[in-house]
PDB file of C-alpha atoms in Angstrom:
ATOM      1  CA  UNK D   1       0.000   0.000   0.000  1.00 49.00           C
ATOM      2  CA  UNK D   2       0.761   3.770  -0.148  1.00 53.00           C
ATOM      3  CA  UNK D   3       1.458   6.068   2.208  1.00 47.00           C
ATOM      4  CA  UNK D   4       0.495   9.768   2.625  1.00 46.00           C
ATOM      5  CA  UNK D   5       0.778  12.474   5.710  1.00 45.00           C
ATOM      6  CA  UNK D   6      -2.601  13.455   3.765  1.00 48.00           C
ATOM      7  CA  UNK D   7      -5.736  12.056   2.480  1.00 49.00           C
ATOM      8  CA  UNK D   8      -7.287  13.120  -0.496  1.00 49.00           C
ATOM      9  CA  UNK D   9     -10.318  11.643   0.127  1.00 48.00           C
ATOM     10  CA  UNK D  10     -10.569  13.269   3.551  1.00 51.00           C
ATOM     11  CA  UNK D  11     -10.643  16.429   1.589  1.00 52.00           C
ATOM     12  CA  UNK D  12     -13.643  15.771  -0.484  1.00 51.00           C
ATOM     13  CA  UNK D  13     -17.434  16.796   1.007  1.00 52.00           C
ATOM     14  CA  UNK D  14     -19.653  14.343   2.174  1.00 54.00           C
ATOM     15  CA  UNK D  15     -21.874  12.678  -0.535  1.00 51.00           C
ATOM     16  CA  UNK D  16     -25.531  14.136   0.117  1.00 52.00           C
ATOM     17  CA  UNK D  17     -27.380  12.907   2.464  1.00 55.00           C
ATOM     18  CA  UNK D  18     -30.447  10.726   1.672  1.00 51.00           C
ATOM     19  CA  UNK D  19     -33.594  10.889   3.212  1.00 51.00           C
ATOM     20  CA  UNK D  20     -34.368   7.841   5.279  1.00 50.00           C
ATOM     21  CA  UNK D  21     -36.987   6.326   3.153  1.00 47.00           C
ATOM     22  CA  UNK D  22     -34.397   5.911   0.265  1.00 43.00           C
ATOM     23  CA  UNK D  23     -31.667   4.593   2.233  1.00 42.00           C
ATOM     24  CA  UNK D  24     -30.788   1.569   1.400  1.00 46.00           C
ATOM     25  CA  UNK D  25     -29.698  -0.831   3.941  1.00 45.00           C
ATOM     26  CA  UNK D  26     -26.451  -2.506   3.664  1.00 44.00           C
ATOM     27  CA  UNK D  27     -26.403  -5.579   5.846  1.00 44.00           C
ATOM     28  CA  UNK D  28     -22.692  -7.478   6.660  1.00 47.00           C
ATOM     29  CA  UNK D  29     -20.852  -5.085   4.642  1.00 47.00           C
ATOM     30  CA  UNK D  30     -22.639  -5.644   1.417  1.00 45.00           C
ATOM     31  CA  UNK D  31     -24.675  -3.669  -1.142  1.00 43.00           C
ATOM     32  CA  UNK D  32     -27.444  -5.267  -4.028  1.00 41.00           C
ATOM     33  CA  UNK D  33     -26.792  -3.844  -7.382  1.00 46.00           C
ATOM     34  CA  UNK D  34     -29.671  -4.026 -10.040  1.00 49.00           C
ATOM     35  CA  UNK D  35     -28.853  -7.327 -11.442  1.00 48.00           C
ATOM     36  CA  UNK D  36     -29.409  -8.818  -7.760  1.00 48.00           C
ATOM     37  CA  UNK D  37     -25.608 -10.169  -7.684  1.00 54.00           C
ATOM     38  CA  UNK D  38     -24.223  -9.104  -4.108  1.00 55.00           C
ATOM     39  CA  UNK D  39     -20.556  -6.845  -3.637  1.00 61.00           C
ATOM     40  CA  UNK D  40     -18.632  -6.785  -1.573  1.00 68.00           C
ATOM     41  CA  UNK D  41     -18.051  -2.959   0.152  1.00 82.00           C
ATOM     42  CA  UNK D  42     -14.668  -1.785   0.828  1.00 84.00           C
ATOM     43  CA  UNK D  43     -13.390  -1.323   4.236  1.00 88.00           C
ATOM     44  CA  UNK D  44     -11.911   1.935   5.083  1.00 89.00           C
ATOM     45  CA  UNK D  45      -8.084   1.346   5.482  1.00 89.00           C
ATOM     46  CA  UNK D  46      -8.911  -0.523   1.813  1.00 89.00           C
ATOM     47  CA  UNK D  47     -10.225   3.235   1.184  1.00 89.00           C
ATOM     48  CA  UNK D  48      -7.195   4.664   2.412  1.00 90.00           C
ATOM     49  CA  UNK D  49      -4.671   2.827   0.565  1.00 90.00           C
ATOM     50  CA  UNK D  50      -5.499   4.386  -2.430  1.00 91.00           C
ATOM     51  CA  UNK D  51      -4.401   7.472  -1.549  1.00 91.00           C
ATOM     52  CA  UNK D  52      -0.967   7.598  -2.593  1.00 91.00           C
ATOM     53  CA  UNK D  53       1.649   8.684  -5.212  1.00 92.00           C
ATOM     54  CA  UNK D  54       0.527   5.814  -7.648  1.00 93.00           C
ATOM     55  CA  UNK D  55      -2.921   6.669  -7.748  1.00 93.00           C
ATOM     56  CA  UNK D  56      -2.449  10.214  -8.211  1.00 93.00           C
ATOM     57  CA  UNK D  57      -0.177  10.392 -11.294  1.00 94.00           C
ATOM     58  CA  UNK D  58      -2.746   8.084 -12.678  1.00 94.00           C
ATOM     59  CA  UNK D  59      -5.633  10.611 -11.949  1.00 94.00           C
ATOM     60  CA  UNK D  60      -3.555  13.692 -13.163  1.00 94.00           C
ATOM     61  CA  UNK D  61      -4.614  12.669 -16.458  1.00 94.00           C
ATOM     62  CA  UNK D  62      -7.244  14.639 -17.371  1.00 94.00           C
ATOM     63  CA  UNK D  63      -8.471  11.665 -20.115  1.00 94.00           C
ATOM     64  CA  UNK D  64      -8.536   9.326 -17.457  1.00 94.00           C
ATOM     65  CA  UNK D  65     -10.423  11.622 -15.247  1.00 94.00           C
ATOM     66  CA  UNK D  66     -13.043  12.391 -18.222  1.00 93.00           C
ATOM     67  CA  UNK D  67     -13.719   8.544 -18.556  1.00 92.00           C
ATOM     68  CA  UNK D  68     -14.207   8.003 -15.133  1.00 92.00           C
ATOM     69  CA  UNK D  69     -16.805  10.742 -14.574  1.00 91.00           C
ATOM     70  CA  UNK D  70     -18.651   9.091 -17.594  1.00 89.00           C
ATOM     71  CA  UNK D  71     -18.444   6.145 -16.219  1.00 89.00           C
ATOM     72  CA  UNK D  72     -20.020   7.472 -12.638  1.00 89.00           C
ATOM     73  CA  UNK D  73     -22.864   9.372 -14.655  1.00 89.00           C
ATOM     74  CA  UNK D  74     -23.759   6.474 -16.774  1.00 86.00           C
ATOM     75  CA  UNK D  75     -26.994   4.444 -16.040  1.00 84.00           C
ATOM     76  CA  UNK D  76     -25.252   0.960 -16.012  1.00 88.00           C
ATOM     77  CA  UNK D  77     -21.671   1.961 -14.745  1.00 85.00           C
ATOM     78  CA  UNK D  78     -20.517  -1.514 -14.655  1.00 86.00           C
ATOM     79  CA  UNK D  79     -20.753  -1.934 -18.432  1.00 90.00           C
ATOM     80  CA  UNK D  80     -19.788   1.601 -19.185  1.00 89.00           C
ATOM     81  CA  UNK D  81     -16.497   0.147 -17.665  1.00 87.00           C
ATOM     82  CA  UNK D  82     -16.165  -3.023 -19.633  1.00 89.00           C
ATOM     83  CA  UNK D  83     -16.975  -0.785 -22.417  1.00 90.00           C
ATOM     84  CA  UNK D  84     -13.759   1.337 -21.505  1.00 91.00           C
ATOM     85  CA  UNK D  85     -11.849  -1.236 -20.125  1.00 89.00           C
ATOM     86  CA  UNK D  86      -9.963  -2.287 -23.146  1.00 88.00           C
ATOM     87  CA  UNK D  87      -8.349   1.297 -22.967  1.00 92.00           C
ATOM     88  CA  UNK D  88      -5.261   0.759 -21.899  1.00 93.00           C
ATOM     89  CA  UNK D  89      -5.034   3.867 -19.288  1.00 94.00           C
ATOM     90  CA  UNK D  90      -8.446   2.573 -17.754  1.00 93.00           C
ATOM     91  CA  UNK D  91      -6.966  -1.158 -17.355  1.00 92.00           C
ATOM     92  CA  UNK D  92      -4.033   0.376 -15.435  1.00 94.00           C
ATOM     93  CA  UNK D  93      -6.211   2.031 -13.188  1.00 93.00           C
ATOM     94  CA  UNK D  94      -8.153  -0.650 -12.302  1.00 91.00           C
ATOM     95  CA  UNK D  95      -5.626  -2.620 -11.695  1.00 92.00           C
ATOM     96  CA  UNK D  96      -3.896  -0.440  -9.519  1.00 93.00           C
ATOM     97  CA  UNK D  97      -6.995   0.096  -7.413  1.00 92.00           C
ATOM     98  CA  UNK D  98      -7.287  -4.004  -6.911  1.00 91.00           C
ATOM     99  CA  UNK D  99      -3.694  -4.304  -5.930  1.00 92.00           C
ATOM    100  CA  UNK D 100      -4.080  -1.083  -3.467  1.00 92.00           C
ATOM    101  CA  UNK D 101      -7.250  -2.541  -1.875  1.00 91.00           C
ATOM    102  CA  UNK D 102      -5.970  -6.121  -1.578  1.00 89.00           C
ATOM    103  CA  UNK D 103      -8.733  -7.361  -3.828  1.00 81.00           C
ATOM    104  CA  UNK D 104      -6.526  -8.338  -7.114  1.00 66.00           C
ATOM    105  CA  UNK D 105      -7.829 -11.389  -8.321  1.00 58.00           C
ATOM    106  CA  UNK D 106      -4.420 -12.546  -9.337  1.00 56.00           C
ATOM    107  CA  UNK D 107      -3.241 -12.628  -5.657  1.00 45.00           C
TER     108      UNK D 107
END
């Protein structure tokens, strides 16, 4: 993992808050998604490992950066990213987020 004295993501707002009746709950650390398959949630020191020197030089690219906000506006992000993912810059990414989190499949 990385190390920094600061964390980015401790310098981004809060997501909104939503109002009770649309909260969703998310029993044992896990979330539905639309298709009904289960994920798995990140922990936070998973979180915090990806704030480091890696993943910033990767996110100083302003392409990469444009993709990914597509990607987070798009209706069905997960196949907005297998659309992308043959994109050499997004693969990288990816791939640098698994290793960081400890959830690379190749390990």
């Amino acid at each position: 993992p990385c190390s920094s004295s600061t964390s980015i993501w401790a310098r981004l707002p809060p997501p909104p808050k939503l109002p009770k009746s649309k909260q969703k709950p998310r029993p044992n650390n896990k979330t539905s998604c639309d298709d009904g398959d289960d994920v798995e949630l990140l922990k936070q020191h998973q979180l915090d490992n990806l704030d480091c020197p890696e993943m910033r030089a990767l996110l100083s690219n302003p392409h990469l950066r444009t993709i990914l906000r597509n990607i987070n506006k798009c209706g069905d992000a997960e196949l907005a990213l297998e659309e992308h993912y043959e994109e050499p810059l997004v693969k990288e990414f990816v791939e640098q987020c698994l290793k960081l989190t400890g959830t690379d499949a190749s390990t």
